[in-house]
Amino acid sequence: MKLYYAANSCALACHIALEEAGADYEAAKLDMRNGDLQRPEYLAINPKGRVPALVTAEGVLTETPAILAFVANAFPGSQLAPLDNDFSFARVHAFNIYLCSTVHVAHAHGYRGYRWADDDTSLADMRQKLPRTMGACFELIETSMLVGPFVMGEAYTICDPYLFTMARYAQWDGVEIERFPKVSEHVRLMLDRPAVRKVLAMHT
Ligand SMILES: N[C@@H](CCC(=O)N[C@@H](CS)C(=O)NCC(=O)O)C(=O)O
């Protein structure tokens, strides 16, 4: 398998999951700032021009929640999701879809506001609101989603590297993560994991 990623991108979550799963994979680093994602060679792999993309024996997968679910299913021995219980697996997926469709999109309004508006004042307004929009997402995660110590409780799952990735975004967006004790403890636990340290070193 081959994971296409970029430094400081959401591909961090899939990268950590592959590492935690003990997968045999190659990591290909792209540079978001110099146009790598728009080059024809990469668009032939992922026409969306985004990372992550995971090339598998069966084809290319995109979208973080889908890649994470694939990794959990492809490496059942790593126990990265409750594969034997449909309801529990759906809850894992629901958490990851919230991060993908709401939290990541809220973050993108600050750095990629040009997707939604052209006017400088509109862009500045969206950027200025980031600490509140991302803060509201993390308030909800803290109070009603993160069981602790890991997202789903005692078991480490594919939700954890994704939450860790979005918590980094929240801090970059001006959210004081210390306001959220469970999220702060989660970040600390993640930073203790060898797989996380190894992958973080490749994402700078
Ligand atoms: N929904 C996608 C979002 C992927 C995405 O937007 N990735 C960002 C990096 S975090 C990207 O490639 N941005 C490049 C761009 O917007 O040009 C996912 O969860 O995988």
mmCIF file of C-alpha atoms and ligand atoms in Angstrom:
data_model
loop_
_atom_site.group_PDB
_atom_site.id
_atom_site.type_symbol
_atom_site.label_atom_id
_atom_site.label_comp_id
_atom_site.label_asym_id
_atom_site.label_seq_id
_atom_site.Cartn_x
_atom_site.Cartn_y
_atom_site.Cartn_z
ATOM 1 C CA MET A 1 0.000 0.000 0.000
ATOM 2 C CA LYS A 2 1.036 3.568 -0.525
ATOM 3 C CA LEU A 3 -0.193 6.526 1.529
ATOM 4 C CA TYR A 4 0.012 9.965 -0.040
ATOM 5 C CA TYR A 5 0.248 12.617 2.646
ATOM 6 C CA ALA A 6 1.416 16.160 3.325
ATOM 7 C CA ALA A 7 2.925 17.723 6.422
ATOM 8 C CA ASN A 8 0.411 19.231 8.845
ATOM 9 C CA SER A 9 -2.537 17.721 7.003
ATOM 10 C CA CYS A 10 -5.405 15.473 8.079
ATOM 11 C CA ALA A 11 -3.493 12.563 6.501
ATOM 12 C CA LEU A 12 -1.784 12.347 9.889
ATOM 13 C CA ALA A 13 -4.753 10.323 11.198
ATOM 14 C CA CYS A 14 -4.494 7.614 8.520
ATOM 15 C CA HIS A 15 -0.732 7.589 8.788
ATOM 16 C CA ILE A 16 -0.887 6.914 12.535
ATOM 17 C CA ALA A 17 -3.554 4.229 12.017
ATOM 18 C CA LEU A 18 -1.424 2.409 9.427
ATOM 19 C CA GLU A 19 1.503 2.511 11.810
ATOM 20 C CA GLU A 20 -0.600 1.286 14.763
ATOM 21 C CA ALA A 21 -1.913 -1.549 12.582
ATOM 22 C CA GLY A 22 1.623 -2.675 11.753
ATOM 23 C CA ALA A 23 0.783 -2.368 8.055
ATOM 24 C CA ASP A 24 3.342 -2.864 5.336
ATOM 25 C CA TYR A 25 3.061 0.458 3.493
ATOM 26 C CA GLU A 26 5.033 3.181 1.812
ATOM 27 C CA ALA A 27 4.490 6.848 2.695
ATOM 28 C CA ALA A 28 4.800 9.397 -0.127
ATOM 29 C CA LYS A 29 5.136 12.979 1.072
ATOM 30 C CA LEU A 30 3.660 15.774 -1.053
ATOM 31 C CA ASP A 31 4.114 19.496 -0.522
ATOM 32 C CA MET A 32 0.775 21.334 -0.362
ATOM 33 C CA ARG A 33 2.492 24.707 -0.812
ATOM 34 C CA ASN A 34 4.294 24.012 -4.065
ATOM 35 C CA GLY A 35 1.345 22.621 -6.033
ATOM 36 C CA ASP A 36 2.130 18.892 -5.713
ATOM 37 C CA LEU A 37 -1.558 18.102 -5.179
ATOM 38 C CA GLN A 38 -2.557 19.708 -8.477
ATOM 39 C CA ARG A 39 0.055 17.980 -10.621
ATOM 40 C CA PRO A 40 -1.365 15.631 -13.296
ATOM 41 C CA GLU A 41 0.520 12.648 -11.794
ATOM 42 C CA TYR A 42 -1.248 13.124 -8.473
ATOM 43 C CA LEU A 43 -4.634 14.032 -9.979
ATOM 44 C CA ALA A 44 -4.464 10.701 -11.820
ATOM 45 C CA ILE A 45 -4.354 9.036 -8.383
ATOM 46 C CA ASN A 46 -6.803 11.360 -6.617
ATOM 47 C CA PRO A 47 -8.788 13.678 -8.915
ATOM 48 C CA LYS A 48 -9.927 15.603 -5.813
ATOM 49 C CA GLY A 49 -6.406 16.991 -5.452
ATOM 50 C CA ARG A 50 -6.433 16.393 -1.709
ATOM 51 C CA VAL A 51 -4.632 14.205 0.784
ATOM 52 C CA PRO A 52 -4.860 11.567 2.139
ATOM 53 C CA ALA A 53 -5.082 8.982 -0.640
ATOM 54 C CA LEU A 54 -4.317 5.341 0.006
ATOM 55 C CA VAL A 55 -3.370 3.134 -2.918
ATOM 56 C CA THR A 56 -4.403 -0.446 -2.148
ATOM 57 C CA ALA A 57 -4.260 -3.691 -4.115
ATOM 58 C CA GLU A 58 -7.913 -3.104 -5.058
ATOM 59 C CA GLY A 59 -7.675 0.570 -5.986
ATOM 60 C CA VAL A 60 -7.375 4.032 -4.500
ATOM 61 C CA LEU A 61 -9.234 5.088 -1.363
ATOM 62 C CA THR A 62 -9.840 8.684 -0.334
ATOM 63 C CA GLU A 63 -11.721 10.347 2.556
ATOM 64 C CA THR A 64 -10.243 9.931 6.016
ATOM 65 C CA PRO A 65 -13.156 8.037 7.662
ATOM 66 C CA ALA A 66 -13.215 5.534 4.784
ATOM 67 C CA ILE A 67 -9.460 4.961 4.923
ATOM 68 C CA LEU A 68 -9.573 4.561 8.702
ATOM 69 C CA ALA A 69 -12.414 2.026 8.459
ATOM 70 C CA PHE A 70 -10.492 0.171 5.759
ATOM 71 C CA VAL A 71 -7.370 -0.029 7.943
ATOM 72 C CA ALA A 72 -9.381 -1.331 10.910
ATOM 73 C CA ASN A 73 -11.011 -4.012 8.731
ATOM 74 C CA ALA A 74 -7.872 -4.960 6.813
ATOM 75 C CA PHE A 75 -5.896 -5.500 10.031
ATOM 76 C CA PRO A 76 -8.422 -7.078 12.424
ATOM 77 C CA GLY A 77 -5.650 -8.323 14.693
ATOM 78 C CA SER A 78 -4.726 -4.755 15.575
ATOM 79 C CA GLN A 79 -8.219 -4.266 17.126
ATOM 80 C CA LEU A 80 -8.561 -0.691 15.939
ATOM 81 C CA ALA A 81 -12.371 -0.925 15.859
ATOM 82 C CA PRO A 82 -15.133 -3.102 17.360
ATOM 83 C CA LEU A 83 -15.525 -5.169 14.189
ATOM 84 C CA ASP A 84 -17.717 -7.830 15.813
ATOM 85 C CA ASN A 85 -20.514 -5.427 16.771
ATOM 86 C CA ASP A 86 -22.377 -3.552 14.041
ATOM 87 C CA PHE A 87 -23.749 -0.889 16.377
ATOM 88 C CA SER A 88 -20.412 -0.170 18.049
ATOM 89 C CA PHE A 89 -18.680 -0.013 14.675
ATOM 90 C CA ALA A 90 -21.329 2.449 13.428
ATOM 91 C CA ARG A 91 -20.658 4.659 16.476
ATOM 92 C CA VAL A 92 -16.957 4.697 15.679
ATOM 93 C CA HIS A 93 -17.791 5.670 12.126
ATOM 94 C CA ALA A 94 -20.279 8.337 13.291
ATOM 95 C CA PHE A 95 -17.603 9.993 15.428
ATOM 96 C CA ASN A 96 -15.152 10.025 12.541
ATOM 97 C CA ILE A 97 -17.750 11.399 10.152
ATOM 98 C CA TYR A 98 -18.459 14.240 12.606
ATOM 99 C CA LEU A 99 -14.761 15.120 12.546
ATOM 100 C CA CYS A 100 -14.684 14.936 8.746
ATOM 101 C CA SER A 101 -17.901 16.720 7.879
ATOM 102 C CA THR A 102 -18.160 19.290 10.664
ATOM 103 C CA VAL A 103 -14.895 19.832 12.553
ATOM 104 C CA HIS A 104 -12.532 19.683 9.566
ATOM 105 C CA VAL A 105 -14.889 21.809 7.481
ATOM 106 C CA ALA A 106 -15.096 24.405 10.280
ATOM 107 C CA HIS A 107 -11.282 24.521 10.324
ATOM 108 C CA ALA A 108 -11.131 24.901 6.534
ATOM 109 C CA HIS A 109 -13.182 28.118 6.756
ATOM 110 C CA GLY A 110 -10.119 29.755 8.320
ATOM 111 C CA TYR A 111 -7.411 28.588 5.929
ATOM 112 C CA ARG A 112 -9.357 27.764 2.793
ATOM 113 C CA GLY A 113 -12.110 30.355 3.006
ATOM 114 C CA TYR A 114 -11.673 31.000 -0.742
ATOM 115 C CA ARG A 115 -13.678 27.834 -1.321
ATOM 116 C CA TRP A 116 -16.787 29.652 -0.100
ATOM 117 C CA ALA A 117 -16.176 33.383 -0.623
ATOM 118 C CA ASP A 118 -14.071 35.895 -2.568
ATOM 119 C CA ASP A 119 -14.375 39.124 -0.661
ATOM 120 C CA ASP A 120 -11.457 39.887 1.697
ATOM 121 C CA THR A 121 -13.817 40.927 4.463
ATOM 122 C CA SER A 122 -15.711 37.626 4.140
ATOM 123 C CA LEU A 123 -12.449 35.676 4.393
ATOM 124 C CA ALA A 124 -11.300 37.706 7.400
ATOM 125 C CA ASP A 125 -14.680 37.248 9.069
ATOM 126 C CA MET A 126 -14.529 33.463 8.648
ATOM 127 C CA ARG A 127 -10.953 33.372 9.977
ATOM 128 C CA GLN A 128 -11.866 35.497 12.963
ATOM 129 C CA LYS A 129 -14.701 33.184 13.930
ATOM 130 C CA LEU A 130 -12.493 30.068 14.008
ATOM 131 C CA PRO A 131 -11.801 29.976 17.759
ATOM 132 C CA ARG A 132 -15.555 30.051 18.381
ATOM 133 C CA THR A 133 -16.619 27.529 15.733
ATOM 134 C CA MET A 134 -13.829 25.089 16.542
ATOM 135 C CA GLY A 135 -14.298 25.782 20.266
ATOM 136 C CA ALA A 136 -17.987 24.851 20.006
ATOM 137 C CA CYS A 137 -17.075 21.568 18.263
ATOM 138 C CA PHE A 138 -14.590 20.696 21.003
ATOM 139 C CA GLU A 139 -17.083 21.643 23.732
ATOM 140 C CA LEU A 140 -19.452 19.063 22.260
ATOM 141 C CA ILE A 141 -16.697 16.469 21.923
ATOM 142 C CA GLU A 142 -15.629 17.051 25.543
ATOM 143 C CA THR A 143 -19.097 16.934 27.050
ATOM 144 C CA SER A 144 -20.885 14.302 24.982
ATOM 145 C CA MET A 145 -18.593 12.294 22.723
ATOM 146 C CA LEU A 146 -15.180 11.561 24.214
ATOM 147 C CA VAL A 147 -15.735 8.778 26.767
ATOM 148 C CA GLY A 148 -12.158 8.764 28.047
ATOM 149 C CA PRO A 149 -9.396 8.019 28.243
ATOM 150 C CA PHE A 150 -9.806 7.162 24.555
ATOM 151 C CA VAL A 151 -12.712 8.298 22.410
ATOM 152 C CA MET A 152 -14.661 5.061 22.792
ATOM 153 C CA GLY A 153 -13.501 4.346 26.339
ATOM 154 C CA GLU A 154 -10.688 2.020 27.383
ATOM 155 C CA ALA A 155 -10.093 0.669 23.881
ATOM 156 C CA TYR A 156 -7.911 2.583 21.429
ATOM 157 C CA THR A 157 -9.701 2.842 18.064
ATOM 158 C CA ILE A 158 -9.483 4.582 14.690
ATOM 159 C CA CYS A 159 -11.268 7.542 16.333
ATOM 160 C CA ASP A 160 -8.191 8.378 18.376
ATOM 161 C CA PRO A 161 -5.637 9.364 15.739
ATOM 162 C CA TYR A 162 -8.355 11.387 14.010
ATOM 163 C CA LEU A 163 -9.330 13.278 17.177
ATOM 164 C CA PHE A 164 -5.642 13.887 17.875
ATOM 165 C CA THR A 165 -5.265 15.372 14.380
ATOM 166 C CA MET A 166 -8.300 17.653 14.780
ATOM 167 C CA ALA A 167 -7.179 18.724 18.272
ATOM 168 C CA ARG A 168 -3.933 19.960 16.676
ATOM 169 C CA TYR A 169 -6.023 21.940 14.194
ATOM 170 C CA ALA A 170 -8.123 23.395 17.030
ATOM 171 C CA GLN A 171 -4.986 24.608 18.806
ATOM 172 C CA TRP A 172 -3.703 26.204 15.586
ATOM 173 C CA ASP A 173 -7.122 27.857 15.284
ATOM 174 C CA GLY A 174 -6.787 29.572 18.653
ATOM 175 C CA VAL A 175 -8.763 27.146 20.811
ATOM 176 C CA GLU A 176 -7.303 26.803 24.323
ATOM 177 C CA ILE A 177 -7.407 23.051 24.557
ATOM 178 C CA GLU A 178 -6.741 23.237 28.334
ATOM 179 C CA ARG A 179 -10.385 24.311 28.671
ATOM 180 C CA PHE A 180 -11.236 20.701 27.853
ATOM 181 C CA PRO A 181 -9.704 18.298 30.427
ATOM 182 C CA LYS A 182 -10.644 15.069 28.614
ATOM 183 C CA VAL A 183 -9.369 16.312 25.264
ATOM 184 C CA SER A 184 -6.136 17.568 26.902
ATOM 185 C CA GLU A 185 -5.565 14.193 28.551
ATOM 186 C CA HIS A 186 -6.262 12.486 25.229
ATOM 187 C CA VAL A 187 -3.597 14.603 23.499
ATOM 188 C CA ARG A 188 -1.137 13.725 26.269
ATOM 189 C CA LEU A 189 -1.875 9.982 25.963
ATOM 190 C CA MET A 190 -1.479 10.120 22.188
ATOM 191 C CA LEU A 191 1.883 11.868 22.449
ATOM 192 C CA ASP A 192 3.100 8.947 24.583
ATOM 193 C CA ARG A 193 2.459 6.396 21.828
ATOM 194 C CA PRO A 194 5.489 5.283 19.793
ATOM 195 C CA ALA A 195 3.475 5.148 16.545
ATOM 196 C CA VAL A 196 2.329 8.734 17.039
ATOM 197 C CA ARG A 197 5.851 9.987 17.754
ATOM 198 C CA LYS A 198 7.257 8.169 14.741
ATOM 199 C CA VAL A 199 4.636 9.548 12.359
ATOM 200 C CA LEU A 200 4.710 13.089 13.789
ATOM 201 C CA ALA A 201 8.429 13.251 12.994
ATOM 202 C CA MET A 202 7.540 12.643 9.331
ATOM 203 C CA HIS A 203 4.890 15.382 9.266
ATOM 204 C CA THR A 204 7.033 18.428 9.976
HETATM 205 N N1 LIG B 1 -12.783 15.080 3.350
HETATM 206 C C1 LIG B 1 -11.399 14.855 3.073
HETATM 207 C C2 LIG B 1 -10.666 16.181 3.160
HETATM 208 C C3 LIG B 1 -9.279 16.088 2.600
HETATM 209 C C4 LIG B 1 -8.627 17.455 2.600
HETATM 210 O O1 LIG B 1 -9.274 18.496 2.399
HETATM 211 N N2 LIG B 1 -7.306 17.460 2.817
HETATM 212 C C5 LIG B 1 -6.576 18.695 2.837
HETATM 213 C C6 LIG B 1 -5.405 18.599 3.805
HETATM 214 S S1 LIG B 1 -5.962 18.451 5.480
HETATM 215 C C7 LIG B 1 -6.024 18.984 1.464
HETATM 216 O O2 LIG B 1 -5.604 18.082 0.781
HETATM 217 N N3 LIG B 1 -6.020 20.263 1.088
HETATM 218 C C8 LIG B 1 -5.426 20.694 -0.132
HETATM 219 C C9 LIG B 1 -6.231 21.747 -0.817
HETATM 220 O O3 LIG B 1 -7.287 22.132 -0.325
HETATM 221 O O4 LIG B 1 -5.777 22.196 -1.862
HETATM 222 C C10 LIG B 1 -10.821 13.848 4.060
HETATM 223 O O5 LIG B 1 -11.303 13.773 5.191
HETATM 224 O O6 LIG B 1 -9.922 13.085 3.697
#
